[in-house]
PDB file of C-alpha atoms and ligand atoms in Angstrom:
ATOM      1  CA  MET Z   1      -1.909  -9.906   3.341  1.00 96.00           C
ATOM      2  CA  LEU Z   2       1.207  -8.386   1.781  1.00 98.00           C
ATOM      3  CA  LYS Z   3       0.778  -4.692   0.967  1.00 98.00           C
ATOM      4  CA  VAL Z   4       3.453  -2.771  -1.011  1.00 98.00           C
ATOM      5  CA  ASP Z   5       2.556   0.816  -1.078  1.00 97.00           C
ATOM      6  CA  GLN Z   6       4.111   3.263  -3.528  1.00 97.00           C
ATOM      7  CA  VAL Z   7       7.597   1.826  -2.993  1.00 97.00           C
ATOM      8  CA  CYS Z   8      10.757   3.294  -4.478  1.00 96.00           C
ATOM      9  CA  VAL Z   9      14.097   1.734  -4.151  1.00 96.00           C
ATOM     10  CA  ARG Z  10      17.340   3.220  -5.104  1.00 94.00           C
ATOM     11  CA  ARG Z  11      20.664   1.324  -5.691  1.00 88.00           C
ATOM     12  CA  SER Z  12      23.863   3.265  -6.216  1.00 84.00           C
ATOM     13  CA  SER Z  13      21.890   6.454  -6.832  1.00 80.00           C
ATOM     14  CA  VAL Z  14      19.860   4.747  -9.670  1.00 86.00           C
ATOM     15  CA  VAL Z  15      16.084   4.321  -9.012  1.00 85.00           C
ATOM     16  CA  THR Z  16      15.437   0.589  -9.495  1.00 93.00           C
ATOM     17  CA  LEU Z  17      11.847   0.496  -8.311  1.00 96.00           C
ATOM     18  CA  LYS Z  18       9.584   3.286  -9.003  1.00 97.00           C
ATOM     19  CA  ASP Z  19       6.274   3.786  -7.203  1.00 97.00           C
ATOM     20  CA  VAL Z  20       5.402   0.211  -7.105  1.00 97.00           C
ATOM     21  CA  SER Z  21       2.218  -0.767  -5.274  1.00 98.00           C
ATOM     22  CA  LEU Z  22       0.695  -4.240  -5.085  1.00 97.00           C
ATOM     23  CA  SER Z  23      -1.108  -6.559  -2.642  1.00 97.00           C
ATOM     24  CA  LEU Z  24      -1.209 -10.313  -2.187  1.00 98.00           C
ATOM     25  CA  ALA Z  25      -3.459 -12.284   0.044  1.00 97.00           C
ATOM     26  CA  SER Z  26      -2.963 -15.658   1.792  1.00 97.00           C
ATOM     27  CA  GLY Z  27      -3.501 -18.637  -0.414  1.00 96.00           C
ATOM     28  CA  ARG Z  28      -2.943 -16.493  -3.585  1.00 97.00           C
ATOM     29  CA  THR Z  29      -0.211 -16.505  -6.219  1.00 97.00           C
ATOM     30  CA  LEU Z  30       1.246 -13.440  -7.975  1.00 98.00           C
ATOM     31  CA  ALA Z  31       3.682 -14.057 -10.798  1.00 97.00           C
ATOM     32  CA  VAL Z  32       6.012 -11.178 -11.569  1.00 97.00           C
ATOM     33  CA  VAL Z  33       7.423 -11.103 -15.162  1.00 96.00           C
ATOM     34  CA  GLY Z  34       9.517  -8.520 -17.062  1.00 93.00           C
ATOM     35  CA  GLU Z  35      12.754  -8.161 -18.844  1.00 91.00           C
ATOM     36  CA  SER Z  36      16.169  -8.696 -17.277  1.00 90.00           C
ATOM     37  CA  GLY Z  37      17.109  -5.858 -15.080  1.00 91.00           C
ATOM     38  CA  ALA Z  38      13.426  -4.788 -14.618  1.00 94.00           C
ATOM     39  CA  GLY Z  39      13.833  -4.966 -10.812  1.00 95.00           C
ATOM     40  CA  LYS Z  40      12.213  -8.295 -10.137  1.00 95.00           C
ATOM     41  CA  SER Z  41      14.903  -9.516  -7.649  1.00 93.00           C
ATOM     42  CA  THR Z  42      15.075  -6.113  -6.240  1.00 95.00           C
ATOM     43  CA  LEU Z  43      11.318  -6.282  -5.378  1.00 96.00           C
ATOM     44  CA  ILE Z  44      12.065  -9.587  -3.655  1.00 96.00           C
ATOM     45  CA  ASN Z  45      15.033  -8.152  -1.715  1.00 94.00           C
ATOM     46  CA  ALA Z  46      12.957  -5.203  -0.668  1.00 96.00           C
ATOM     47  CA  ILE Z  47      10.199  -7.393   0.561  1.00 96.00           C
ATOM     48  CA  LEU Z  48      12.721  -9.393   2.649  1.00 95.00           C
ATOM     49  CA  GLY Z  49      14.204  -6.074   3.961  1.00 94.00           C
ATOM     50  CA  LEU Z  50      17.540  -6.775   2.378  1.00 93.00           C
ATOM     51  CA  VAL Z  51      17.402  -3.577   0.386  1.00 94.00           C
ATOM     52  CA  PRO Z  52      15.843  -0.461   2.129  1.00 94.00           C
ATOM     53  CA  CYS Z  53      12.833   1.381   0.576  1.00 95.00           C
ATOM     54  CA  ALA Z  54      13.712   4.960  -0.264  1.00 95.00           C
ATOM     55  CA  THR Z  55      10.015   5.990   0.105  1.00 96.00           C
ATOM     56  CA  GLY Z  56       6.807   3.858   0.460  1.00 96.00           C
ATOM     57  CA  GLN Z  57       5.912   1.067   2.774  1.00 95.00           C
ATOM     58  CA  MET Z  58       5.792  -2.786   2.736  1.00 96.00           C
ATOM     59  CA  THR Z  59       3.670  -4.568   5.353  1.00 97.00           C
ATOM     60  CA  TRP Z  60       2.293  -8.017   6.165  1.00 98.00           C
ATOM     61  CA  ASP Z  61      -1.076  -7.768   7.994  1.00 97.00           C
ATOM     62  CA  ALA Z  62      -0.131  -4.035   8.779  1.00 95.00           C
ATOM     63  CA  LYS Z  63       3.148  -4.977  10.479  1.00 96.00           C
ATOM     64  CA  PRO Z  64       6.723  -5.048   9.118  1.00 95.00           C
ATOM     65  CA  VAL Z  65       7.078  -7.884   6.690  1.00 96.00           C
ATOM     66  CA  ARG Z  66      10.027  -9.513   8.451  1.00 93.00           C
ATOM     67  CA  ASN Z  67       7.770 -10.145  11.404  1.00 94.00           C
ATOM     68  CA  CYS Z  68       5.897 -12.818   9.466  1.00 95.00           C
ATOM     69  CA  ARG Z  69       9.274 -14.562   8.711  1.00 93.00           C
ATOM     70  CA  PRO Z  70       8.833 -14.740   4.832  1.00 96.00           C
ATOM     71  CA  ALA Z  71      10.641 -17.620   3.106  1.00 95.00           C
ATOM     72  CA  LEU Z  72      12.842 -17.344  -0.037  1.00 94.00           C
ATOM     73  CA  VAL Z  73      13.319 -19.996  -2.714  1.00 93.00           C
ATOM     74  CA  MET Z  74      16.606 -19.025  -4.367  1.00 87.00           C
ATOM     75  CA  GLN Z  75      17.141 -19.367  -8.063  1.00 82.00           C
ATOM     76  CA  GLU Z  76      20.380 -21.402  -8.009  1.00 80.00           C
ATOM     77  CA  PRO Z  77      19.303 -24.241  -5.910  1.00 77.00           C
ATOM     78  CA  ARG Z  78      22.653 -26.053  -5.211  1.00 81.00           C
ATOM     79  CA  SER Z  79      24.628 -22.978  -4.252  1.00 83.00           C
ATOM     80  CA  ALA Z  80      21.807 -21.774  -2.042  1.00 84.00           C
ATOM     81  CA  PHE Z  81      23.034 -24.486   0.432  1.00 90.00           C
ATOM     82  CA  ASN Z  82      26.174 -24.635   2.612  1.00 91.00           C
ATOM     83  CA  PRO Z  83      28.391 -27.115   0.495  1.00 92.00           C
ATOM     84  CA  ARG Z  84      30.002 -28.515   3.688  1.00 93.00           C
ATOM     85  CA  MET Z  85      26.760 -29.440   5.426  1.00 93.00           C
ATOM     86  CA  SER Z  86      24.166 -32.095   4.833  1.00 94.00           C
ATOM     87  CA  LEU Z  87      20.987 -30.980   3.171  1.00 94.00           C
ATOM     88  CA  ARG Z  88      19.161 -32.030   6.324  1.00 92.00           C
ATOM     89  CA  HIS Z  89      21.369 -29.592   8.420  1.00 91.00           C
ATOM     90  CA  SER Z  90      20.533 -26.716   6.011  1.00 91.00           C
ATOM     91  CA  VAL Z  91      16.810 -27.550   5.963  1.00 91.00           C
ATOM     92  CA  MET Z  92      16.560 -27.776   9.805  1.00 88.00           C
ATOM     93  CA  GLU Z  93      18.579 -24.610  10.579  1.00 83.00           C
ATOM     94  CA  PRO Z  94      15.514 -22.304  10.719  1.00 75.00           C
ATOM     95  CA  VAL Z  95      13.423 -24.703  12.608  1.00 79.00           C
ATOM     96  CA  ARG Z  96      13.444 -24.505  16.510  1.00 69.00           C
ATOM     97  CA  ALA Z  97      11.359 -27.585  17.423  1.00 71.00           C
ATOM     98  CA  LEU Z  98      11.409 -30.416  14.933  1.00 69.00           C
ATOM     99  CA  HIS Z  99       8.037 -31.998  14.135  1.00 74.00           C
ATOM    100  CA  GLU Z 100       9.207 -35.270  12.441  1.00 81.00           C
ATOM    101  CA  ASP Z 101       5.598 -35.794  10.925  1.00 84.00           C
ATOM    102  CA  ARG Z 102       5.709 -32.332   9.291  1.00 85.00           C
ATOM    103  CA  LEU Z 103       9.122 -33.068   7.741  1.00 90.00           C
ATOM    104  CA  ALA Z 104       7.813 -36.518   6.460  1.00 90.00           C
ATOM    105  CA  ARG Z 105       4.686 -34.926   5.040  1.00 86.00           C
ATOM    106  CA  LEU Z 106       6.525 -32.167   3.307  1.00 88.00           C
ATOM    107  CA  CYS Z 107       9.061 -34.726   1.829  1.00 91.00           C
ATOM    108  CA  SER Z 108       6.302 -36.869   0.669  1.00 88.00           C
ATOM    109  CA  GLY Z 109       4.537 -34.016  -0.886  1.00 82.00           C
ATOM    110  CA  LEU Z 110       7.677 -32.826  -2.576  1.00 84.00           C
ATOM    111  CA  GLU Z 111       8.634 -36.345  -3.523  1.00 85.00           C
ATOM    112  CA  ILE Z 112      11.981 -36.083  -1.741  1.00 92.00           C
ATOM    113  CA  ALA Z 113      13.252 -39.612  -0.431  1.00 92.00           C
ATOM    114  CA  PRO Z 114      14.144 -39.115   3.188  1.00 82.00           C
ATOM    115  CA  ASP Z 115      17.750 -40.328   2.810  1.00 92.00           C
ATOM    116  CA  LEU Z 116      18.392 -37.731   0.129  1.00 96.00           C
ATOM    117  CA  LEU Z 117      18.656 -35.203   3.030  1.00 95.00           C
ATOM    118  CA  ASP Z 118      21.688 -36.919   4.368  1.00 96.00           C
ATOM    119  CA  ARG Z 119      23.683 -35.967   1.218  1.00 96.00           C
ATOM    120  CA  ARG Z 120      25.533 -32.753   0.604  1.00 95.00           C
ATOM    121  CA  PRO Z 121      24.293 -30.347  -2.047  1.00 93.00           C
ATOM    122  CA  THR Z 122      26.843 -31.391  -4.676  1.00 92.00           C
ATOM    123  CA  GLU Z 123      25.679 -34.990  -4.208  1.00 94.00           C
ATOM    124  CA  VAL Z 124      22.214 -34.567  -5.571  1.00 93.00           C
ATOM    125  CA  SER Z 125      20.780 -33.482  -8.977  1.00 89.00           C
ATOM    126  CA  ILE Z 126      19.742 -29.809  -9.555  1.00 85.00           C
ATOM    127  CA  GLY Z 127      16.117 -30.791  -9.714  1.00 84.00           C
ATOM    128  CA  GLN Z 128      16.433 -32.582  -6.457  1.00 89.00           C
ATOM    129  CA  ALA Z 129      18.211 -29.652  -4.815  1.00 91.00           C
ATOM    130  CA  GLN Z 130      15.420 -27.401  -6.122  1.00 88.00           C
ATOM    131  CA  ARG Z 131      12.952 -29.461  -4.307  1.00 89.00           C
ATOM    132  CA  VAL Z 132      14.925 -29.527  -1.168  1.00 93.00           C
ATOM    133  CA  GLY Z 133      15.073 -25.495  -1.609  1.00 93.00           C
ATOM    134  CA  ILE Z 134      11.298 -25.525  -1.546  1.00 91.00           C
ATOM    135  CA  LEU Z 135      11.272 -27.945   1.576  1.00 92.00           C
ATOM    136  CA  ARG Z 136      13.562 -25.679   3.371  1.00 93.00           C
ATOM    137  CA  ALA Z 137      11.440 -22.595   2.598  1.00 93.00           C
ATOM    138  CA  LEU Z 138       8.129 -24.365   3.716  1.00 92.00           C
ATOM    139  CA  ILE Z 139       9.484 -26.272   6.897  1.00 91.00           C
ATOM    140  CA  ALA Z 140       8.711 -23.307   9.277  1.00 89.00           C
ATOM    141  CA  ALA Z 141       5.138 -22.856   7.808  1.00 90.00           C
ATOM    142  CA  PRO Z 142       5.796 -19.303   6.514  1.00 94.00           C
ATOM    143  CA  PRO Z 143       2.647 -17.291   5.440  1.00 97.00           C
ATOM    144  CA  LEU Z 144       4.574 -15.756   2.635  1.00 98.00           C
ATOM    145  CA  VAL Z 145       6.879 -17.343   0.226  1.00 97.00           C
ATOM    146  CA  LEU Z 146       9.007 -15.581  -2.365  1.00 97.00           C
ATOM    147  CA  PHE Z 147      10.151 -17.681  -5.400  1.00 95.00           C
ATOM    148  CA  ASP Z 148      13.034 -16.221  -7.525  1.00 93.00           C
ATOM    149  CA  GLU Z 149      12.747 -18.175 -10.751  1.00 90.00           C
ATOM    150  CA  PRO Z 150      12.066 -21.453  -8.894  1.00 87.00           C
ATOM    151  CA  LEU Z 151      11.974 -23.710 -12.176  1.00 85.00           C
ATOM    152  CA  SER Z 152      14.721 -22.038 -14.239  1.00 80.00           C
ATOM    153  CA  ALA Z 153      17.255 -24.842 -13.675  1.00 72.00           C
ATOM    154  CA  LEU Z 154      14.859 -27.763 -14.494  1.00 77.00           C
ATOM    155  CA  ASP Z 155      14.123 -29.615 -17.655  1.00 78.00           C
ATOM    156  CA  ALA Z 156      10.636 -29.194 -18.999  1.00 81.00           C
ATOM    157  CA  VAL Z 157       9.129 -32.360 -17.427  1.00 81.00           C
ATOM    158  CA  THR Z 158      10.657 -31.610 -14.102  1.00 79.00           C
ATOM    159  CA  GLN Z 159       9.458 -28.030 -14.360  1.00 83.00           C
ATOM    160  CA  LYS Z 160       5.918 -29.097 -14.869  1.00 85.00           C
ATOM    161  CA  HIS Z 161       6.117 -31.643 -11.958  1.00 83.00           C
ATOM    162  CA  THR Z 162       7.666 -29.106  -9.554  1.00 84.00           C
ATOM    163  CA  ALA Z 163       5.085 -26.418 -10.500  1.00 89.00           C
ATOM    164  CA  ARG Z 164       2.399 -28.832  -9.638  1.00 89.00           C
ATOM    165  CA  LEU Z 165       4.011 -29.697  -6.333  1.00 86.00           C
ATOM    166  CA  ILE Z 166       4.292 -26.010  -5.366  1.00 90.00           C
ATOM    167  CA  ALA Z 167       0.627 -25.584  -6.278  1.00 93.00           C
ATOM    168  CA  GLN Z 168      -0.349 -28.672  -4.183  1.00 90.00           C
ATOM    169  CA  MET Z 169       1.719 -27.509  -1.193  1.00 88.00           C
ATOM    170  CA  GLN Z 170       0.196 -24.121  -1.341  1.00 93.00           C
ATOM    171  CA  ARG Z 171      -3.359 -25.590  -1.430  1.00 92.00           C
ATOM    172  CA  GLU Z 172      -2.516 -27.527   1.755  1.00 89.00           C
ATOM    173  CA  GLU Z 173      -0.410 -24.806   3.569  1.00 90.00           C
ATOM    174  CA  GLY Z 174      -2.276 -21.685   2.416  1.00 95.00           C
ATOM    175  CA  PHE Z 175       0.754 -19.514   2.028  1.00 97.00           C
ATOM    176  CA  ALA Z 176       0.817 -16.401  -0.245  1.00 98.00           C
ATOM    177  CA  ALA Z 177       3.200 -16.879  -3.148  1.00 97.00           C
ATOM    178  CA  LEU Z 178       5.100 -14.292  -5.159  1.00 98.00           C
ATOM    179  CA  ILE Z 179       6.815 -16.103  -8.000  1.00 97.00           C
ATOM    180  CA  VAL Z 180       9.413 -14.271 -10.314  1.00 96.00           C
ATOM    181  CA  THR Z 181       9.504 -16.053 -13.560  1.00 93.00           C
ATOM    182  CA  HIS Z 182      10.370 -15.649 -17.193  1.00 88.00           C
ATOM    183  CA  ASP Z 183       7.947 -18.381 -18.160  1.00 89.00           C
ATOM    184  CA  LEU Z 184       4.695 -16.821 -19.066  1.00 91.00           C
ATOM    185  CA  GLY Z 185       3.242 -20.360 -19.704  1.00 89.00           C
ATOM    186  CA  TYR Z 186       3.982 -21.205 -16.053  1.00 90.00           C
ATOM    187  CA  ALA Z 187       2.672 -17.851 -14.822  1.00 93.00           C
ATOM    188  CA  ALA Z 188      -0.577 -18.280 -16.906  1.00 92.00           C
ATOM    189  CA  ALA Z 189      -1.243 -21.692 -15.746  1.00 91.00           C
ATOM    190  CA  PHE Z 190      -0.450 -21.345 -12.025  1.00 93.00           C
ATOM    191  CA  ALA Z 191      -0.773 -17.787 -10.965  1.00 96.00           C
ATOM    192  CA  ASP Z 192      -4.002 -15.878 -10.070  1.00 97.00           C
ATOM    193  CA  ASP Z 193      -2.541 -12.583 -11.279  1.00 97.00           C
ATOM    194  CA  ILE Z 194       0.453 -11.484 -13.398  1.00 97.00           C
ATOM    195  CA  ALA Z 195       2.359  -8.271 -12.647  1.00 98.00           C
ATOM    196  CA  VAL Z 196       4.518  -6.860 -15.439  1.00 97.00           C
ATOM    197  CA  LEU Z 197       7.603  -4.915 -14.358  1.00 97.00           C
ATOM    198  CA  ARG Z 198       9.461  -2.711 -16.850  1.00 96.00           C
ATOM    199  CA  ALA Z 199      12.456  -0.584 -15.822  1.00 95.00           C
ATOM    200  CA  GLY Z 200      11.359  -0.521 -12.320  1.00 96.00           C
ATOM    201  CA  ARG Z 201       7.763   0.469 -13.020  1.00 97.00           C
ATOM    202  CA  LEU Z 202       4.713  -1.738 -12.563  1.00 97.00           C
ATOM    203  CA  GLU Z 203       3.044  -1.635 -16.044  1.00 96.00           C
ATOM    204  CA  GLU Z 204       0.197  -3.691 -15.234  1.00 97.00           C
ATOM    205  CA  ILE Z 205      -1.353  -6.258 -12.742  1.00 97.00           C
ATOM    206  CA  THR Z 206      -3.912  -8.476 -14.672  1.00 97.00           C
ATOM    207  CA  PRO Z 207      -5.670 -11.714 -13.696  1.00 97.00           C
ATOM    208  CA  ALA Z 208      -3.662 -14.431 -15.355  1.00 96.00           C
ATOM    209  CA  ARG Z 209      -6.372 -15.731 -17.748  1.00 93.00           C
ATOM    210  CA  ALA Z 210      -7.132 -12.153 -18.819  1.00 94.00           C
ATOM    211  CA  PHE Z 211      -3.548 -11.506 -19.501  1.00 94.00           C
ATOM    212  CA  VAL Z 212      -3.302 -14.280 -21.916  1.00 92.00           C
ATOM    213  CA  HIS Z 213      -6.119 -12.987 -24.044  1.00 92.00           C
ATOM    214  CA  ALA Z 214      -5.850  -9.243 -23.534  1.00 93.00           C
ATOM    215  CA  PRO Z 215      -2.890  -7.629 -21.850  1.00 95.00           C
ATOM    216  CA  GLN Z 216      -3.647  -4.133 -20.723  1.00 96.00           C
ATOM    217  CA  THR Z 217      -0.480  -2.450 -21.979  1.00 97.00           C
ATOM    218  CA  ALA Z 218       1.567  -2.425 -25.152  1.00 96.00           C
ATOM    219  CA  TYR Z 219       4.475  -3.981 -23.210  1.00 95.00           C
ATOM    220  CA  GLY Z 220       2.303  -6.767 -21.769  1.00 95.00           C
ATOM    221  CA  GLN Z 221       1.266  -7.504 -25.342  1.00 94.00           C
ATOM    222  CA  THR Z 222       4.717  -7.678 -26.451  1.00 94.00           C
ATOM    223  CA  LEU Z 223       5.508 -10.205 -23.668  1.00 92.00           C
ATOM    224  CA  ARG Z 224       2.473 -12.222 -24.415  1.00 92.00           C
ATOM    225  CA  ASP Z 225       3.064 -12.213 -28.215  1.00 90.00           C
ATOM    226  CA  ALA Z 226       6.722 -13.426 -27.683  1.00 88.00           C
ATOM    227  CA  ALA Z 227       5.547 -16.212 -25.474  1.00 85.00           C
ATOM    228  CA  PHE Z 228       2.914 -17.180 -28.050  1.00 81.00           C
ATOM    229  CA  ALA Z 229       5.656 -17.278 -30.644  1.00 79.00           C
ATOM    230  CA  LEU Z 230       7.682 -19.554 -28.615  1.00 77.00           C
ATOM    231  CA  GLY Z 231       4.878 -21.869 -28.164  1.00 71.00           C
ATOM    232  CA  ALA Z 232       4.883 -21.266 -24.284  1.00 69.00           C
ATOM    233  CA  LEU Z 233       1.252 -20.094 -24.088  1.00 74.00           C
ATOM    234  CA  GLU Z 234      -0.546 -22.585 -26.401  1.00 66.00           C
ATOM    235  CA  ARG Z 235      -1.397 -25.054 -23.599  1.00 57.00           C
ATOM    236  CA  VAL Z 236      -3.230 -22.367 -21.433  1.00 56.00           C
ATOM    237  CA  ALA Z 237      -4.771 -20.107 -24.046  1.00 51.00           C
TER     238      ALA Z 237
HETATM  239  N1  ATP E 301      23.579  -4.373  -5.626  1.00 91.88           N
HETATM  240  C1  ATP E 301      23.257  -3.596  -6.738  1.00 91.88           C
HETATM  241  N2  ATP E 301      23.761  -2.355  -6.781  1.00 91.88           N
HETATM  242  C2  ATP E 301      23.489  -1.434  -7.795  1.00 91.88           C
HETATM  243  N3  ATP E 301      22.546  -1.802  -8.756  1.00 91.88           N
HETATM  244  C3  ATP E 301      21.989  -2.972  -8.732  1.00 91.88           C
HETATM  245  C4  ATP E 301      22.241  -3.929  -7.650  1.00 91.88           C
HETATM  246  N4  ATP E 301      21.564  -5.063  -7.878  1.00 91.88           N
HETATM  247  C5  ATP E 301      20.881  -4.842  -9.054  1.00 91.88           C
HETATM  248  N5  ATP E 301      21.037  -3.484  -9.525  1.00 91.88           N
HETATM  249  C6  ATP E 301      20.413  -2.916 -10.590  1.00 91.88           C
HETATM  250  O1  ATP E 301      19.042  -2.719 -10.411  1.00 91.88           O
HETATM  251  C7  ATP E 301      18.342  -3.085 -11.572  1.00 91.88           C
HETATM  252  C8  ATP E 301      17.295  -4.240 -11.303  1.00 91.88           C
HETATM  253  O2  ATP E 301      18.079  -5.438 -11.076  1.00 91.88           O
HETATM  254  P1  ATP E 301      17.329  -6.768 -10.745  1.00 91.88           P
HETATM  255  O3  ATP E 301      18.350  -7.672 -10.132  1.00 91.88           O
HETATM  256  O4  ATP E 301      16.220  -6.388  -9.704  1.00 91.88           O
HETATM  257  O5  ATP E 301      16.686  -7.198 -12.052  1.00 91.88           O
HETATM  258  P2  ATP E 301      15.888  -8.490 -12.350  1.00 91.88           P
HETATM  259  O6  ATP E 301      14.609  -8.029 -12.923  1.00 91.88           O
HETATM  260  O7  ATP E 301      15.825  -9.453 -11.245  1.00 91.88           O
HETATM  261  O8  ATP E 301      16.658  -9.126 -13.551  1.00 91.88           O
HETATM  262  P3  ATP E 301      17.047 -10.664 -14.036  1.00 91.88           P
HETATM  263  O9  ATP E 301      15.833 -11.115 -14.766  1.00 91.88           O
HETATM  264  O10 ATP E 301      18.204 -10.535 -14.977  1.00 91.88           O
HETATM  265  O11 ATP E 301      17.203 -11.403 -12.834  1.00 91.88           O
HETATM  266  C9  ATP E 301      19.395  -3.430 -12.616  1.00 91.88           C
HETATM  267  O12 ATP E 301      19.504  -2.171 -13.377  1.00 91.88           O
HETATM  268  C10 ATP E 301      20.500  -3.802 -11.925  1.00 91.88           C
HETATM  269  O13 ATP E 301      21.711  -3.504 -12.522  1.00 91.88           O
HETATM  270 MG1   MG E 302      16.584 -11.316 -10.943  1.00 91.88          MG
END
């Protein structure tokens, strides 16, 4: 289980995460929403150990999070890969011993044609690169996967499809998923809980269904109402 306990993060003397506490168990999905600059990517970077916590603690099963080798799915799928290497090379880099059957099963689950991996990142569509990004994150069977806006580069149909693929892979693999997203419809449909960050503070963590009907805070309500106004929440309300 991931435990974030009263964490503060400072960047260039500005406090960008303020006293943030949350937990996330295996097989569960936590969506993190909130305005631009709220600290969502900072939270991911702190969990990965890329920025230090000024105070507080982050652990996975009571040990440092990095020990569990958490995986990251980056927001910009094509620039997340080395442009000079084949996608296969980038995907296989973190894997010590290759299990061909696991690669084949993940490719099939994520609907990646095996020969696609022989291309370079500029030779595939963004949607294809996004799925290869998910493949790369999952190849070493991480217990914790951090997604930074994993669907933002995709059209609505591919978004829906990829969201279902991620959920399906999670059911099969049992990893804990922390998903930063601006799409409350996605969060409400696929996450167990929704965490609202604002100016570095966690305003509320609410079960996804309950959030759609009754956010606990005024800011949560503002986000929910804006998503309703955009029509992003109709399908799940
Ligand atoms: N390397 C950095 N040095 C100093 N301040 C930073 C750095 N990276 C981010 N910040 C600041 O930290 C705050 C949180 O930024 P962060 O990138 O976590 O926001 P975010 O919620 O991910 O926003 P977005 O939705 O736009 O991606 C912002 O005020 C930002 O300006
Ligand atoms: Mg961000």
